[in-house]
Short mmCIF file of C-alpha atoms (C1' of nucleotides) in Angstrom, two decimals:
data_model
loop_
_atom_site.label_atom_id
_atom_site.label_comp_id
_atom_site.label_asym_id
_atom_site.label_seq_id
_atom_site.Cartn_x
_atom_site.Cartn_y
_atom_site.Cartn_z
CA MET A 401 0.00 0.00 0.00
CA ALA A 402 2.83 2.33 0.66
CA ARG A 403 4.80 2.00 -2.49
CA TRP A 404 4.35 4.90 -4.85
CA ASP A 405 2.65 7.00 -2.27
CA PRO A 406 4.02 10.43 -3.14
CA ASN A 407 5.14 11.74 0.24
CA ALA A 408 7.90 9.28 0.98
CA ARG A 409 10.24 11.90 2.35
CA GLN A 410 7.65 13.45 4.60
CA ARG A 411 6.50 10.04 5.80
CA LEU A 412 10.05 9.21 6.76
CA GLU A 413 10.46 12.49 8.63
CA ARG A 414 7.28 11.96 10.59
CA ALA A 415 8.05 8.33 11.40
CA ALA A 416 11.53 9.28 12.55
CA LEU A 417 10.37 12.06 14.86
CA GLU A 418 7.68 9.85 16.38
CA LEU A 419 10.10 7.02 17.07
CA PHE A 420 12.81 9.34 18.37
CA VAL A 421 10.36 10.93 20.79
CA ARG A 422 8.99 7.62 21.96
CA GLN A 423 12.11 5.52 22.35
CA GLY A 424 15.08 7.81 21.79
CA TYR A 425 17.36 8.51 18.86
CA ASP A 426 19.97 5.81 19.35
CA ARG A 427 17.49 3.11 20.26
CA THR A 428 15.84 3.67 16.89
CA THR A 429 17.35 2.02 13.82
CA VAL A 430 17.04 3.27 10.29
CA ALA A 431 15.40 -0.02 9.31
CA GLU A 432 12.74 0.66 11.94
CA ILE A 433 12.02 4.14 10.62
CA ALA A 434 11.78 2.88 7.06
CA GLU A 435 9.49 0.05 8.05
CA ARG A 436 7.16 2.43 9.89
CA ALA A 437 7.02 4.61 6.78
CA GLY A 438 6.30 1.55 4.65
CA LEU A 439 9.64 1.75 2.86
CA ALA A 440 12.98 -0.08 2.75
CA LYS A 441 16.23 0.89 4.40
CA SER A 442 17.88 1.63 1.06
CA THR A 443 15.07 4.03 0.21
CA PHE A 444 15.70 5.94 3.42
CA PHE A 445 19.27 6.64 2.34
CA ARG A 446 18.04 7.75 -1.06
CA HIS A 447 16.13 10.58 0.63
CA PHE A 448 18.58 11.45 3.40
CA ALA A 449 22.36 11.39 3.34
CA ASP A 450 22.45 9.88 6.82
CA LYS A 451 20.33 9.14 9.85
CA ARG A 452 20.83 12.59 11.41
CA GLU A 453 19.73 14.42 8.31
CA VAL A 454 16.14 13.19 8.67
CA LEU A 455 15.64 15.86 11.35
CA SER A 456 17.36 18.70 9.51
CA GLY A 457 14.19 20.12 8.02
CA GLY A 458 15.79 21.24 4.79
CA ASP A 459 17.00 24.75 4.08
CA ALA A 460 13.73 26.54 4.71
CA LEU A 461 15.19 28.55 7.58
CA THR A 462 18.14 29.68 5.47
CA ARG A 463 15.92 30.88 2.66
CA LEU A 464 13.67 32.67 5.13
CA LEU A 465 16.48 34.54 6.84
CA THR A 466 18.48 35.48 3.77
CA GLY A 467 15.33 36.39 1.88
CA ALA A 468 14.21 38.80 4.59
CA VAL A 469 17.66 40.38 4.73
CA ALA A 470 17.67 40.89 0.98
CA ALA A 471 14.13 42.30 1.03
CA ALA A 472 14.78 44.84 3.78
CA PRO A 473 14.36 48.46 2.68
CA PRO A 474 17.47 50.04 1.11
CA GLY A 475 17.90 52.56 3.91
CA ALA A 476 17.97 49.91 6.64
CA GLY A 477 21.26 49.19 8.38
CA PRO A 478 22.54 45.75 9.38
CA ARG A 479 20.72 45.86 12.69
CA GLN A 480 17.36 46.52 11.02
CA ALA A 481 18.00 43.86 8.38
CA VAL A 482 18.67 41.24 11.04
CA GLU A 483 15.57 42.32 12.93
CA ALA A 484 13.55 41.85 9.76
CA ALA A 485 15.00 38.37 9.37
CA LEU A 486 14.06 37.43 12.93
CA ALA A 487 10.56 38.78 12.40
CA ALA A 488 10.21 36.70 9.24
CA VAL A 489 11.20 33.56 11.10
CA GLY A 490 8.74 34.35 13.85
CA ALA A 491 5.95 34.91 11.37
CA GLN A 492 6.50 31.95 9.07
CA ALA A 493 8.54 29.27 10.81
CA PHE A 494 8.05 29.35 14.56
CA THR A 495 4.32 29.87 14.62
CA ALA A 496 1.93 28.75 17.33
CA GLU A 497 0.67 25.74 15.38
CA ARG A 498 4.16 24.38 14.84
CA HIS A 499 5.06 24.87 18.46
CA GLU A 500 4.60 21.25 19.47
CA THR A 501 6.60 19.80 16.59
CA VAL A 502 9.42 22.27 17.03
CA ARG A 503 9.50 21.56 20.74
CA GLU A 504 9.71 17.80 20.25
CA ARG A 505 12.44 18.21 17.69
CA GLN A 506 14.43 20.50 19.97
CA GLN A 507 14.26 18.02 22.82
CA VAL A 508 15.39 15.11 20.67
CA VAL A 509 18.31 17.13 19.30
CA ALA A 510 19.35 18.38 22.72
CA ALA A 511 19.39 14.84 24.08
CA ASN A 512 21.83 13.55 21.47
CA PRO A 513 25.37 14.77 20.84
CA GLU A 514 25.31 13.40 17.29
CA LEU A 515 22.26 15.46 16.46
CA THR A 516 23.65 18.50 18.23
CA GLU A 517 26.78 18.27 16.11
CA ARG A 518 24.71 18.29 12.97
CA GLU A 519 22.70 21.22 14.29
CA LEU A 520 25.88 23.20 14.86
CA LEU A 521 27.07 22.47 11.34
CA LYS A 522 23.76 23.77 10.01
CA ARG A 523 24.05 26.86 12.15
CA GLU A 524 27.52 27.48 10.82
CA ALA A 525 26.25 27.29 7.26
CA LEU A 526 23.40 29.58 8.25
CA ALA A 527 25.84 32.11 9.68
CA ALA A 528 27.83 32.06 6.45
CA ALA A 529 24.68 32.57 4.37
CA LEU A 530 23.47 35.41 6.59
CA THR A 531 26.86 37.09 6.43
CA ALA A 532 26.85 36.85 2.65
CA ALA A 533 23.35 38.33 2.47
CA LEU A 534 24.43 41.27 4.61
CA ARG A 535 27.57 41.79 2.55
CA GLU A 536 25.32 41.86 -0.50
CA ARG A 537 23.62 44.88 1.04
CA GLY A 538 26.92 46.70 1.28
CA VAL A 539 27.64 45.96 4.92
CA PRO A 540 31.44 45.92 5.40
CA GLU A 541 33.25 42.76 6.44
CA PRO A 542 33.68 42.68 10.20
CA THR A 543 30.23 44.20 10.75
CA ALA A 544 28.50 41.65 8.54
CA VAL A 545 30.03 38.73 10.42
CA LEU A 546 29.16 40.28 13.73
CA ALA A 547 25.55 41.10 12.84
CA ALA A 548 25.00 37.58 11.53
CA VAL A 549 26.45 35.98 14.65
CA LEU A 550 24.44 38.19 16.98
CA GLY A 551 21.28 37.49 15.02
CA LEU A 552 21.75 33.74 15.32
CA LEU A 553 22.67 34.08 18.99
CA ALA A 554 19.40 35.93 19.57
CA LEU A 555 17.51 33.36 17.51
CA ARG A 556 18.88 30.47 19.52
CA ALA A 557 18.22 32.10 22.89
CA ALA A 558 14.70 33.08 21.86
CA LEU A 559 14.02 29.59 20.55
CA ALA A 560 14.98 28.10 23.90
CA ARG A 561 12.53 30.39 25.69
CA TRP A 562 9.82 29.95 23.09
CA THR A 563 9.89 26.17 23.22
CA ALA A 564 9.96 26.21 27.02
CA ARG A 565 6.51 27.76 27.30
CA PRO A 566 3.77 28.03 24.73
CA GLY A 567 1.72 31.07 23.94
CA GLN A 568 4.53 33.58 23.55
CA ASP A 569 5.37 35.44 20.37
CA PHE A 570 8.70 34.32 18.98
CA THR A 571 9.42 37.59 17.21
CA ALA A 572 9.08 39.62 20.38
CA LEU A 573 11.39 37.27 22.26
CA ALA A 574 14.00 37.35 19.53
CA LEU A 575 13.99 41.13 19.20
CA ALA A 576 14.35 41.48 22.96
CA GLU A 577 17.33 39.12 22.94
CA LEU A 578 18.91 41.04 20.09
CA THR A 579 18.48 44.33 21.89
CA ALA A 580 20.10 42.96 25.03
CA LEU A 581 23.05 41.65 23.02
CA CYS A 582 23.53 44.93 21.16
CA GLU A 583 23.48 46.91 24.40
CA ALA A 584 26.08 44.60 25.89
CA ALA A 585 28.14 44.94 22.72
CA ALA A 586 28.08 48.72 22.88
CA ALA A 587 29.37 48.62 26.45
CA LEU A 588 32.31 46.38 25.66
CA MET B 1131 57.32 -5.07 20.59
CA ALA B 1132 54.69 -2.42 20.96
CA ARG B 1133 52.69 -3.89 23.75
CA TRP B 1134 53.20 -2.15 27.06
CA ASP B 1135 54.94 0.76 25.48
CA PRO B 1136 53.71 3.63 27.62
CA ASN B 1137 52.61 6.22 25.07
CA ALA B 1138 49.79 4.34 23.39
CA ARG B 1139 47.49 7.32 23.19
CA GLN B 1140 50.12 9.61 21.75
CA ARG B 1141 51.23 6.95 19.28
CA LEU B 1142 47.67 6.61 18.07
CA GLU B 1143 47.31 10.36 17.64
CA ARG B 1144 50.52 10.61 15.65
CA ALA B 1145 49.72 7.60 13.47
CA ALA B 1146 46.25 8.98 12.77
CA LEU B 1147 47.46 12.42 11.75
CA GLU B 1148 50.13 10.96 9.49
CA LEU B 1149 47.68 8.66 7.74
CA PHE B 1150 45.02 11.35 7.44
CA VAL B 1151 47.50 13.73 5.85
CA ARG B 1152 48.85 11.12 3.46
CA GLN B 1153 45.70 9.38 2.28
CA GLY B 1154 42.76 11.32 3.66
CA TYR B 1155 40.45 10.83 6.63
CA ASP B 1156 37.83 8.61 5.11
CA ARG B 1157 40.28 6.44 3.23
CA THR B 1158 41.92 5.59 6.55
CA THR B 1159 40.39 2.88 8.73
CA VAL B 1160 40.66 2.64 12.49
CA ALA B 1161 42.25 -0.79 12.09
CA GLU B 1162 44.94 0.83 9.95
CA ILE B 1163 45.68 3.50 12.54
CA ALA B 1164 45.88 0.94 15.30
CA GLU B 1165 48.16 -1.30 13.28
CA ARG B 1166 50.50 1.57 12.55
CA ALA B 1167 50.65 2.35 16.26
CA GLY B 1168 51.30 -1.32 17.01
CA LEU B 1169 47.93 -1.79 18.70
CA ALA B 1170 44.59 -3.45 18.07
CA LYS B 1171 41.34 -1.86 16.95
CA SER B 1172 39.69 -2.46 20.30
CA THR B 1173 42.53 -0.65 22.03
CA PHE B 1174 41.95 2.39 19.84
CA PHE B 1175 38.38 2.65 21.12
CA ARG B 1176 39.60 2.33 24.68
CA HIS B 1177 41.55 5.56 24.23
CA PHE B 1178 39.11 7.47 22.00
CA ALA B 1179 35.34 7.44 22.02
CA ASP B 1180 35.25 7.41 18.22
CA LYS B 1181 37.40 7.90 15.14
CA ARG B 1182 36.95 11.70 15.10
CA GLU B 1183 38.05 12.13 18.66
CA VAL B 1184 41.62 11.10 17.85
CA LEU B 1185 42.19 14.61 16.44
CA SER B 1186 40.50 16.52 19.25
CA GLY B 1187 43.69 17.16 21.19
CA GLY B 1188 42.05 16.88 24.59
CA ASP B 1189 40.91 19.84 26.65
CA ALA B 1190 44.23 21.69 26.76
CA LEU B 1191 42.79 24.69 24.93
CA THR B 1192 39.85 24.91 27.31
CA ARG B 1193 42.07 24.87 30.37
CA LEU B 1194 44.37 27.45 28.82
CA LEU B 1195 41.57 29.89 28.01
CA THR B 1196 39.57 29.55 31.20
CA GLY B 1197 42.73 29.59 33.29
CA ALA B 1198 43.88 32.85 31.77
CA VAL B 1199 40.46 34.41 32.30
CA ALA B 1200 40.44 33.36 35.92
CA ALA B 1201 44.00 34.62 36.42
CA ALA B 1202 43.40 38.06 34.95
CA PRO B 1203 43.86 40.93 37.41
CA PRO B 1204 40.77 41.78 39.47
CA GLY B 1205 40.40 45.20 37.93
CA ALA B 1206 40.29 43.89 34.37
CA GLY B 1207 37.00 43.97 32.50
CA PRO B 1208 35.67 41.24 30.20
CA ARG B 1209 37.51 42.67 27.20
CA GLN B 1210 40.86 42.56 28.99
CA ALA B 1211 40.18 39.07 30.35
CA VAL B 1212 39.50 37.75 26.86
CA GLU B 1213 42.61 39.46 25.56
CA ALA B 1214 44.61 37.74 28.27
CA ALA B 1215 43.10 34.40 27.23
CA LEU B 1216 44.06 34.96 23.58
CA ALA B 1217 47.57 35.93 24.61
CA ALA B 1218 47.88 32.76 26.68
CA VAL B 1219 46.86 30.64 23.71
CA GLY B 1220 49.34 32.44 21.49
CA ALA B 1221 52.14 31.91 24.00
CA GLN B 1222 51.53 28.28 24.92
CA ALA B 1223 49.48 26.58 22.25
CA PHE B 1224 49.97 28.15 18.84
CA THR B 1225 53.72 28.60 18.98
CA ALA B 1226 56.10 28.63 16.04
CA GLU B 1227 57.33 25.08 16.63
CA ARG B 1228 53.82 23.65 16.60
CA HIS B 1229 52.93 25.56 13.47
CA GLU B 1230 53.36 22.65 11.11
CA THR B 1231 51.35 20.18 13.18
CA VAL B 1232 48.54 22.67 13.75
CA ARG B 1233 48.47 23.49 10.06
CA GLU B 1234 48.21 19.84 9.04
CA ARG B 1235 45.48 19.23 11.55
CA GLN B 1236 43.51 22.26 10.35
CA GLN B 1237 43.70 21.11 6.77
CA VAL B 1238 42.51 17.62 7.59
CA VAL B 1239 39.61 18.95 9.64
CA ALA B 1240 38.61 21.48 6.99
CA ALA B 1241 38.53 18.76 4.34
CA ASN B 1242 36.05 16.58 6.22
CA PRO B 1243 32.52 17.52 7.29
CA GLU B 1244 32.53 14.85 10.00
CA LEU B 1245 35.60 16.37 11.60
CA THR B 1246 34.26 19.88 11.15
CA GLU B 1247 31.12 18.87 13.01
CA ARG B 1248 33.17 17.61 15.91
CA GLU B 1249 35.22 20.79 15.86
CA LEU B 1250 32.06 22.87 16.12
CA LEU B 1251 30.85 20.82 19.06
CA LYS B 1252 34.17 21.43 20.80
CA ARG B 1253 33.93 25.12 20.06
CA GLU B 1254 30.45 25.21 21.56
CA ALA B 1255 31.72 23.56 24.73
CA LEU B 1256 34.60 26.02 24.74
CA ALA B 1257 32.19 28.94 24.45
CA ALA B 1258 30.20 27.64 27.40
CA ALA B 1259 33.34 27.21 29.50
CA LEU B 1260 34.58 30.69 28.61
CA THR B 1261 31.21 32.21 29.43
CA ALA B 1262 31.21 30.46 32.80
CA ALA B 1263 34.74 31.69 33.55
CA LEU B 1264 33.70 35.26 32.78
CA ARG B 1265 30.56 34.94 34.87
CA GLU B 1266 32.78 33.75 37.68
CA ARG B 1267 34.53 37.10 37.48
CA GLY B 1268 31.26 38.89 38.01
CA VAL B 1269 30.55 39.71 34.38
CA PRO B 1270 26.77 39.92 33.94
CA GLU B 1271 24.90 37.47 31.72
CA PRO B 1272 24.49 38.92 28.26
CA THR B 1273 27.95 40.49 28.34
CA ALA B 1274 29.66 37.24 29.35
CA VAL B 1275 28.10 35.34 26.44
CA LEU B 1276 29.00 38.09 24.03
CA ALA B 1277 32.60 38.44 25.18
CA ALA B 1278 33.11 34.67 24.96
CA VAL B 1279 31.66 34.49 21.46
CA LEU B 1280 33.69 37.43 20.21
CA GLY B 1281 36.84 35.95 21.72
CA LEU B 1282 36.32 32.65 19.94
CA LEU B 1283 35.42 34.44 16.72
CA ALA B 1284 38.71 36.32 16.92
CA LEU B 1285 40.56 33.13 17.77
CA ARG B 1286 39.17 31.31 14.77
CA ALA B 1287 39.86 34.13 12.33
CA ALA B 1288 43.38 34.57 13.67
CA LEU B 1289 44.01 30.84 13.46
CA ALA B 1290 43.06 30.83 9.80
CA ARG B 1291 45.54 33.60 9.06
CA TRP B 1292 48.23 32.13 11.26
CA THR B 1293 48.13 28.71 9.63
CA ALA B 1294 48.06 30.28 6.17
CA ARG B 1295 51.53 31.77 6.54
CA PRO B 1296 54.26 30.96 8.99
CA GLY B 1297 56.37 33.41 10.91
CA GLN B 1298 53.58 35.56 12.30
CA ASP B 1299 52.75 36.02 15.95
CA PHE B 1300 49.39 34.47 16.78
CA THR B 1301 48.71 36.75 19.73
CA ALA B 1302 49.10 39.88 17.65
CA LEU B 1303 46.77 38.53 14.98
CA ALA B 1304 44.14 37.54 17.52
CA LEU B 1305 44.19 40.86 19.33
CA ALA B 1306 43.86 42.70 16.03
CA GLU B 1307 40.85 40.56 15.10
CA LEU B 1308 39.27 41.20 18.48
CA THR B 1309 39.78 44.94 18.17
CA ALA B 1310 38.15 44.97 14.75
CA LEU B 1311 35.17 43.02 16.07
CA CYS B 1312 34.73 45.28 19.08
CA GLU B 1313 34.84 48.38 16.93
CA ALA B 1314 32.19 46.93 14.65
CA ALA B 1315 30.13 46.01 17.68
CA ALA B 1316 30.25 49.51 19.07
CA ALA B 1317 28.98 50.89 15.75
CA LEU B 1318 26.01 48.56 15.60
"C1'" DC C 543 61.19 -16.79 45.25
"C1'" DC C 544 56.43 -17.37 44.33
"C1'" DG C 545 51.52 -16.55 43.72
"C1'" DA C 546 47.47 -13.45 43.70
"C1'" DG C 547 45.81 -9.15 42.18
"C1'" DT C 548 45.68 -5.27 38.88
"C1'" DG C 549 45.43 -2.97 34.67
"C1'" DA C 550 46.21 -2.55 29.84
"C1'" DT C 551 45.85 -5.17 25.87
"C1'" DG C 552 44.38 -8.72 21.99
"C1'" DA C 553 40.99 -11.24 19.69
"C1'" DG C 554 36.80 -11.86 17.92
"C1'" DA C 555 31.66 -11.97 17.80
"C1'" DC C 556 28.11 -8.88 16.98
"C1'" DC C 557 24.97 -4.85 15.61
"C1'" DT C 558 24.28 -0.60 13.07
"C1'" DT C 559 25.35 2.81 9.68
"C1'" DG C 560 26.10 3.75 5.06
"C1'" DT C 561 27.34 2.19 0.03
"C1'" DC C 562 26.47 -0.20 -4.01
"C1'" DC C 563 24.40 -3.03 -7.54
"C1'" DC C 564 20.69 -5.13 -9.80
"C1'" DA C 565 16.06 -6.69 -10.36
"C1'" DT C 566 11.41 -5.05 -10.11
"C1'" DC C 567 7.44 -2.32 -10.37
"C1'" DA C 568 4.37 1.67 -11.64
"C1'" DC C 569 3.45 5.19 -14.74
"C1'" DC C 570 3.72 7.59 -19.12
"C1'" DA C 571 4.22 8.42 -24.08
"C1'" DT C 572 4.06 6.59 -28.44
"C1'" DA D 345 0.80 -3.07 -26.16
"C1'" DT D 346 5.45 -1.64 -25.89
"C1'" DG D 347 9.42 0.56 -24.43
"C1'" DG D 348 11.43 4.17 -21.51
"C1'" DT D 349 11.91 6.43 -17.05
"C1'" DG D 350 12.29 6.85 -12.32
"C1'" DA D 351 11.46 5.32 -7.67
"C1'" DT D 352 11.73 1.30 -5.02
"C1'" DG D 353 13.15 -3.45 -2.78
"C1'" DG D 354 16.50 -6.56 -1.50
"C1'" DG D 355 20.70 -8.13 -0.37
"C1'" DA D 356 25.80 -8.16 -0.25
"C1'" DC D 357 29.37 -5.59 1.63
"C1'" DA D 358 32.82 -2.43 4.26
"C1'" DA D 359 33.60 0.23 8.21
"C1'" DG D 360 32.40 2.18 12.75
"C1'" DG D 361 31.48 1.05 17.32
"C1'" DT D 362 30.21 -2.18 21.49
"C1'" DC D 363 31.00 -5.91 24.28
"C1'" DT D 364 33.03 -9.94 26.45
"C1'" DC D 365 36.64 -12.99 27.62
"C1'" DA D 366 41.30 -14.50 27.65
"C1'" DT D 367 46.05 -13.03 28.02
"C1'" DC D 368 50.10 -10.75 29.30
"C1'" DA D 369 53.22 -7.69 32.10
"C1'" DC D 370 54.01 -5.70 36.31
"C1'" DT D 371 53.57 -5.27 41.38
"C1'" DC D 372 53.17 -6.45 46.04
"C1'" DG D 373 52.88 -9.32 50.06
"C1'" DG D 374 54.19 -13.79 52.05
#
DNA sequence: CCGAGTGATGAGACCTTGTCCCATCACCAT
DNA sequence: ATGGTGATGGGACAAGGTCTCATCACTCGG
């Protein structure tokens, strides 16, 4: 019944998250995930480069952040561009309805060093992409790196708070974190 | 002849780096490394949690950085404490005689995503340790995080330049990077 | 001098991840 | 229907990593 169902990739992602939440990442085998999705082990590796990648969620976040930076008004400085990027993420990625899924995913990742490693690699790539987007706006070199890093620092801190309790607005949390960081930076 | 030679761990590290440089990380098996060190595969995993860990170099860098922060004069602010930490690293870790080894290691790591992931995890742990050391000095929360991140950012940038060409002083490079970052931060 | 204890090692069975190849199946166009 | 295309299944295979048990060198007390 499963063969040729169109959403193989999505089915694998869902099956993986469910199993990881229920019994843990390392007590879940790839064969198990594939079976639950109605597929074979070899098919799993056709969709994902490795077991960790099934939780990566693609490059949606990167496109969201860099897109918002590029779309910021011409007069906006790096600070405003990063704020726009955080607002975009709050509006389209970390919304109230996705709260539960994001929270589960965060917990699974935090509980496993392997997954955390992968997360850090993604964040590094994200930082590079953000820096490039800022440079594209004419932001000079050291400032672009700094603004990108601070933006991701604020994003991560806000995400931790947002997943901890429901009902809060991610954008507000992120902007508050960014403000605190910028004030601390000015006083250095 | 090798059994009971005292420096098993060091022998494994050397053998690994040599093989990685000569034939690449993923074309080198753990069995090969162990054989070259005169040991068995199972002994390798008694000394290192996994294949990547053989290049981690232990926690010497962490102790160096946090130690220097803790030993900074009481009147010094976070900026001066981080500068002291960078100077300590330049004086005791990234010295001229270790230049070649550090350069080889950097190249191997940069060429392999798996090793880069591990490196990022180490850097994250390092950032946490640095932040804690600064907090211990009474530096308030957002400032401690920021100073630690900027310090590591400067360290990484300086390391890239230092390994690129020999003969330069690491400390001077790192302090220059930090100054540039702080100036950019003040202008945000 | 000898024997028990200790700690590092060797050897090998075993499971999982990840790669690769080939046969198979569904769907589509002619 | 007929052949092409692309996703899948299945299984063999290498390497990473875990675990257990036997072995060896060294030490210390009798």
